[in-house]
Tab-separated table of C-alpha atoms and ligand atoms in Angstrom:
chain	number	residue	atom	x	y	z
A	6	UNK	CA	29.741	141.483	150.629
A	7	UNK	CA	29.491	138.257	148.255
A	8	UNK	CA	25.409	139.076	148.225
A	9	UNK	CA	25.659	142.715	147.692
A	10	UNK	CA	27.948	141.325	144.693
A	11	UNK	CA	25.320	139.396	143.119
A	12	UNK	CA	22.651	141.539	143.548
A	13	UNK	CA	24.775	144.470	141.725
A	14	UNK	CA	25.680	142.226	139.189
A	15	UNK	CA	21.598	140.621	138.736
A	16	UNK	CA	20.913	144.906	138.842
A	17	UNK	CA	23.542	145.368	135.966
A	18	UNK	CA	22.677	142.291	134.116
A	19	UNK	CA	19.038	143.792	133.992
A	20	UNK	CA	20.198	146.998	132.855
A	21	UNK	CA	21.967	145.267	129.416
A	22	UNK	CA	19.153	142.856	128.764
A	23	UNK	CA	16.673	144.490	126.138
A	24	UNK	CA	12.782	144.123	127.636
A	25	UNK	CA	11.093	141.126	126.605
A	26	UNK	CA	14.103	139.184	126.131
A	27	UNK	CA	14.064	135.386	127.199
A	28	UNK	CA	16.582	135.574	129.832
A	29	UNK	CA	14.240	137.167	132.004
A	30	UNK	CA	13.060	135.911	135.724
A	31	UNK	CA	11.660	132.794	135.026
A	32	UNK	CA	9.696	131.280	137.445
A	33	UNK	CA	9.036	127.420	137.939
A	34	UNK	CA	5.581	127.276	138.201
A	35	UNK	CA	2.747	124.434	137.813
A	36	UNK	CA	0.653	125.211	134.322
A	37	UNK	CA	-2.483	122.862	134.123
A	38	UNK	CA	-6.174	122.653	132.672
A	39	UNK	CA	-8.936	124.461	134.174
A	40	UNK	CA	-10.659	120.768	134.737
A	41	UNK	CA	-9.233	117.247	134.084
A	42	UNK	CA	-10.489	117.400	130.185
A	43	UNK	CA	-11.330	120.814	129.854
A	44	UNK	CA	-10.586	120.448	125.926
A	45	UNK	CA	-12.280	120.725	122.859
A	46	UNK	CA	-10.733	120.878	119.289
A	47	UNK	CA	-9.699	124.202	118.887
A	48	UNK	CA	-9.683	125.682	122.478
A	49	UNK	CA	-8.010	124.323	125.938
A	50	UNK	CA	-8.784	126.222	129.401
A	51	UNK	CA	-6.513	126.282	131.281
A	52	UNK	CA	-6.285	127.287	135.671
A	53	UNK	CA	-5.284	130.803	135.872
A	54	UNK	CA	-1.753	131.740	136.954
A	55	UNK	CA	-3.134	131.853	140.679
A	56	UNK	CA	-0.445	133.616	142.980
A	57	UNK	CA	1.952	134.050	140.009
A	58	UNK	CA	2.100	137.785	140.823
A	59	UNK	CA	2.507	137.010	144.258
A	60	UNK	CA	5.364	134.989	143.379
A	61	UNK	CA	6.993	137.529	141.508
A	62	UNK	CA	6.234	139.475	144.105
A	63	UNK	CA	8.084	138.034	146.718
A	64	UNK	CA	11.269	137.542	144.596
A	65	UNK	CA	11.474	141.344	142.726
A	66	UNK	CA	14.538	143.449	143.191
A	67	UNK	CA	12.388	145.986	143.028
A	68	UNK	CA	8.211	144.989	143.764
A	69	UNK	CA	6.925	149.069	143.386
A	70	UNK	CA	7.179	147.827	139.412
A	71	UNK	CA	3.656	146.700	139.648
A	72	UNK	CA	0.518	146.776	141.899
A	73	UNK	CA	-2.129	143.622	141.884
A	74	UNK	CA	-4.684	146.267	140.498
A	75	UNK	CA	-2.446	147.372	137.312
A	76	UNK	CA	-0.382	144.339	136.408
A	77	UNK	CA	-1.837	141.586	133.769
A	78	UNK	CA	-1.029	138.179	132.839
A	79	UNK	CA	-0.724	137.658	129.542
A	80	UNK	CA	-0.400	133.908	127.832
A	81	UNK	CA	2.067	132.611	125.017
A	82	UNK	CA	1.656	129.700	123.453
A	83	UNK	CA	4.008	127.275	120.798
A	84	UNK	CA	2.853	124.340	118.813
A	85	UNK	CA	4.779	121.640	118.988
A	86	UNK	CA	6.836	121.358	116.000
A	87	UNK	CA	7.057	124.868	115.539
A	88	UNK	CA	9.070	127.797	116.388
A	89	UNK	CA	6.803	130.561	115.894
A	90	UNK	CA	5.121	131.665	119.129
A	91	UNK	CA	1.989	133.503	119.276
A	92	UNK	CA	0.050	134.333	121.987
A	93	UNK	CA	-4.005	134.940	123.234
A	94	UNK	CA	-5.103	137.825	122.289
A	95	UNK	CA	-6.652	138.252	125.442
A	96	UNK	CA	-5.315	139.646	128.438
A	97	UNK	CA	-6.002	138.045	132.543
A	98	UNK	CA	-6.066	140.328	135.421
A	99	UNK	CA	-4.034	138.774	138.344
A	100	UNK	CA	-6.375	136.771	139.844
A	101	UNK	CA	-7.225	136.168	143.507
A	102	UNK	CA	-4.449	134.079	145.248
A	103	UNK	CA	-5.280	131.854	148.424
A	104	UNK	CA	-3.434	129.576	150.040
A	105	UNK	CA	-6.485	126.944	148.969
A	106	UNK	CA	-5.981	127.416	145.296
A	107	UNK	CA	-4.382	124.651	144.883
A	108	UNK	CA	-6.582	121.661	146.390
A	109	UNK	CA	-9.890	123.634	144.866
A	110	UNK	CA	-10.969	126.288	142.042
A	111	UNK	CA	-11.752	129.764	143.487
A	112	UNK	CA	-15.119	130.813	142.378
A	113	UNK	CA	-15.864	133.342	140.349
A	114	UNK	CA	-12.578	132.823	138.835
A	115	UNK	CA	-12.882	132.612	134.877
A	116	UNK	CA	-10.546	129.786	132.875
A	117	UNK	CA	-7.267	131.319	130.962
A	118	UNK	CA	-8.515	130.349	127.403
A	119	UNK	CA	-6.267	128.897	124.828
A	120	UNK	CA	-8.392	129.300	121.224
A	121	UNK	CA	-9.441	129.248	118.966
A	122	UNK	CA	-7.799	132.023	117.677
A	123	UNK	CA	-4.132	133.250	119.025
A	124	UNK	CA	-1.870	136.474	117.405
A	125	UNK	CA	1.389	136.885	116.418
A	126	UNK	CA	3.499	138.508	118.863
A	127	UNK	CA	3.458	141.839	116.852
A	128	UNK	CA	0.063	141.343	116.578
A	129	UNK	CA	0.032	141.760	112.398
A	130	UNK	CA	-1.402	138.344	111.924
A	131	UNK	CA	-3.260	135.430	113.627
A	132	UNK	CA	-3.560	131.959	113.743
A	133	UNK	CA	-6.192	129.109	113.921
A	134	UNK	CA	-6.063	126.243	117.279
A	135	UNK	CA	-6.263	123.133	115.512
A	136	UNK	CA	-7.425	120.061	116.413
A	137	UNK	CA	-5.468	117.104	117.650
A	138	UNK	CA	-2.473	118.812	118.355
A	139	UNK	CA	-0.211	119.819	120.840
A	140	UNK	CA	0.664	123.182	122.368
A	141	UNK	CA	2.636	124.437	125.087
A	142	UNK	CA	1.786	127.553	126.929
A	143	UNK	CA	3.526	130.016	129.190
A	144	UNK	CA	2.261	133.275	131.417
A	145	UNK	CA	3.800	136.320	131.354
A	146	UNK	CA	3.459	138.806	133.691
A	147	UNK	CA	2.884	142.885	132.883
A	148	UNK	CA	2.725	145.929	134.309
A	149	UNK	CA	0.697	148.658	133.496
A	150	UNK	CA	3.529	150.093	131.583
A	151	UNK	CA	3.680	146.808	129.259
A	152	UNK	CA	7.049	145.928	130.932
A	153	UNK	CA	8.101	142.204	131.039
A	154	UNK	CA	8.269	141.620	134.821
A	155	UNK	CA	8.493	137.687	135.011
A	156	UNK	CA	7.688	134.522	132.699
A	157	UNK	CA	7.164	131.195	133.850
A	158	UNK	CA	8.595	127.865	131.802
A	159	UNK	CA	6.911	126.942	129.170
A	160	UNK	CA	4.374	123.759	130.099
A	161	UNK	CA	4.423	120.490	129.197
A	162	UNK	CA	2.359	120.176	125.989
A	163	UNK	CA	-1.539	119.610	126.004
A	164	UNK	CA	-3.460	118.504	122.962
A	165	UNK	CA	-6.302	119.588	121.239
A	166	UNK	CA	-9.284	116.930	120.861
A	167	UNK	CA	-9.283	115.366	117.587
A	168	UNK	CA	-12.334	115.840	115.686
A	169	UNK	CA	-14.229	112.530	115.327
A	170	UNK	CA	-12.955	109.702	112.849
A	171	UNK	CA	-16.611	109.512	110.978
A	172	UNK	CA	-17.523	113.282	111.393
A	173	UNK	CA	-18.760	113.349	107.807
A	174	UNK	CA	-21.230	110.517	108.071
A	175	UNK	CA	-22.423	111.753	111.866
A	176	UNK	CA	-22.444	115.558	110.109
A	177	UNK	CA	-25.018	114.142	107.077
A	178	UNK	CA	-26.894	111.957	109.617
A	179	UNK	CA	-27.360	115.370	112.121
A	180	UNK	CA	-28.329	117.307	109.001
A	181	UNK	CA	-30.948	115.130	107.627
A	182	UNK	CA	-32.599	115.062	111.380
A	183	UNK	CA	-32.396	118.897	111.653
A	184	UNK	CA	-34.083	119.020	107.844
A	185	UNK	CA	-36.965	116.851	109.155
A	186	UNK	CA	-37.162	118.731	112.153
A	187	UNK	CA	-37.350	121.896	110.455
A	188	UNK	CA	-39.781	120.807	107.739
A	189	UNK	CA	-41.793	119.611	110.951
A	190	UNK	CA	-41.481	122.891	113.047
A	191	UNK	CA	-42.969	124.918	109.606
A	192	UNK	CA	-45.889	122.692	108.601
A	193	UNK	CA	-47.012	122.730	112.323
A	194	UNK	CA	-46.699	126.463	111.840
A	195	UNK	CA	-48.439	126.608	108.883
A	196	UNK	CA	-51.288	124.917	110.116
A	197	UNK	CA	-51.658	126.513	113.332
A	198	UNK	CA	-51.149	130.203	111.073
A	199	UNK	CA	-54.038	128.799	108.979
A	200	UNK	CA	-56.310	127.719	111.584
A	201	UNK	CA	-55.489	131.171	113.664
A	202	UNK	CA	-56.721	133.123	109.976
A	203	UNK	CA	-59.929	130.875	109.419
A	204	UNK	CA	-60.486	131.738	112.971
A	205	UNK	CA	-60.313	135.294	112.373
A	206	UNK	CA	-61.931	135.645	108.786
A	207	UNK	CA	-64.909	133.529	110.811
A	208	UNK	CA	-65.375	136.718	113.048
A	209	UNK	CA	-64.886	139.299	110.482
A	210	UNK	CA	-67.580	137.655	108.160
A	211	UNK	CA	-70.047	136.553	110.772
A	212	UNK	CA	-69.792	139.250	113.425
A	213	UNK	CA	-70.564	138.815	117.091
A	214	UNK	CA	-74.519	139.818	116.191
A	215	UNK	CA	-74.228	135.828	114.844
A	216	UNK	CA	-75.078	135.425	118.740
A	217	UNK	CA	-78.313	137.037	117.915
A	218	UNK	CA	-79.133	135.577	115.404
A	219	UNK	CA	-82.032	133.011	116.970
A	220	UNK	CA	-83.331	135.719	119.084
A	221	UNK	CA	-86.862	137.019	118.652
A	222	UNK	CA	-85.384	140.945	118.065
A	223	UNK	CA	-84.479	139.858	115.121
A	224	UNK	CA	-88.393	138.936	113.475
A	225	UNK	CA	-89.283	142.669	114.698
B	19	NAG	C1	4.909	139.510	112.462
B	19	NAG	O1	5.165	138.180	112.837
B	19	NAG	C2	4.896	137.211	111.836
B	19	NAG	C3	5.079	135.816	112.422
B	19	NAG	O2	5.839	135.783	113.551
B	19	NAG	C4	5.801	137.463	110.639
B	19	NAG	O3	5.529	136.519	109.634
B	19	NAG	C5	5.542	138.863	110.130
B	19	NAG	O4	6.427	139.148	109.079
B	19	NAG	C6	5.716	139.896	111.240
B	19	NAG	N1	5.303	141.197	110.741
B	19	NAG	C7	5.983	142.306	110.975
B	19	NAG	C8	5.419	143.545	110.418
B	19	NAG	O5	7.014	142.318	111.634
């Protein structure tokens, strides 16, 4: 009686709360990086949200919401220090869940990528990753008729790589080698071009009959 209780209650609770609102299921679930480092400046990967539909699943009121096929996974992300939250502009499908997941990356599985662009929520805008900071990031999950089935807690924050202290000097120093390299590449070019046209101009001037030239035919 107590449980039939709640469960009206949860069922009338979800009624009054506007979609896409924050008190929505939540779900405590683990939010890494694809790899140990899997970083650069302006993008992180991170391990897709293996079994979080499956999760959901097993929790919904009401699990007809949303088939594996039609449901997506969509990523939000803050910066720390900032209220604004924007989000990839990319949607996941659900990806394959096994019970191995966890101990080893399923293959053929592609990284949820953070960067190096994200959107505004109502998509009118977006905004640059930048380096050497940090962001937090959370998965939502869809269905196919863009309803808000479940969220997970937002992560614990992951920074971008910094870009390196002496980047101007190593950026001159990498330009100057790709000049001489260039420079290189195009007199080598030049020469062989020249060599392949004396070559050529050789055969148009002095025909193959040069092979005849010596022979006796020729005195006749
Ligand atoms: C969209 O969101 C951004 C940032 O959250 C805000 O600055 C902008 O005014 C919003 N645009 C509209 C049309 O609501």
């Amino acid at each position: 009686m107590k449980m039939k209780g709640a469960v009206v209650l949860l069922f009338i609770v979800g009624l009054l709360t506007p979609a896409g609102s924050s008190s929505l299921f939540t779900l405590d679930y683990p939010i890494s990086l694809y790899y140990r480092d899997s970083r650069l400046s302006t993008v992180l990967w991170f391990r897709p949200a293996y079994c979080l539909y499956e999760l959901w699943n097993s929790d919904a009121l009401d699990s007809s919401q949303a088939t594996r096929q039609t449901a997506t996974i969509e990523m939000e992300v803050k910066l720390a220090g900032d209220n604004d939250v924007y989000k990839s502009p990319k949607r996941f499908p659900i990806p394959i869940c096994s019970p191995s997941v966890y101990q080893s990356l399923a293959l053929g599985d592609h990284a949820c990528e953070m960067g190096p662009t994200l959107a505004c929520l109502n998509d009118t805008c977006t905004r640059a990753v930048l380096p050497g900071r940090n962001y937090r990031i959370r998965f939502l999950l869809y269905n196919q008729e863009r309803t808000l089935l479940a969220a997970t807690d937002w992560s614990r924050n992951f920074q971008t790589r910094d870009l390196p202290h002496d980047f101007r000097t190593m950026d001159v120093d990498f330009g100057g080698h790709s000049v001489g390299l260039v420079v290189l590449t195009m007199l080598i070019s030049i020469a062989v071009f020249l060599l392949l046209g004396a070559t050529g101009l050789a055969l148009i001037v002095r025909p193959p009959s040069a092979f005849s030239f010596g022979s006796p035919s020729s005195d006749a």
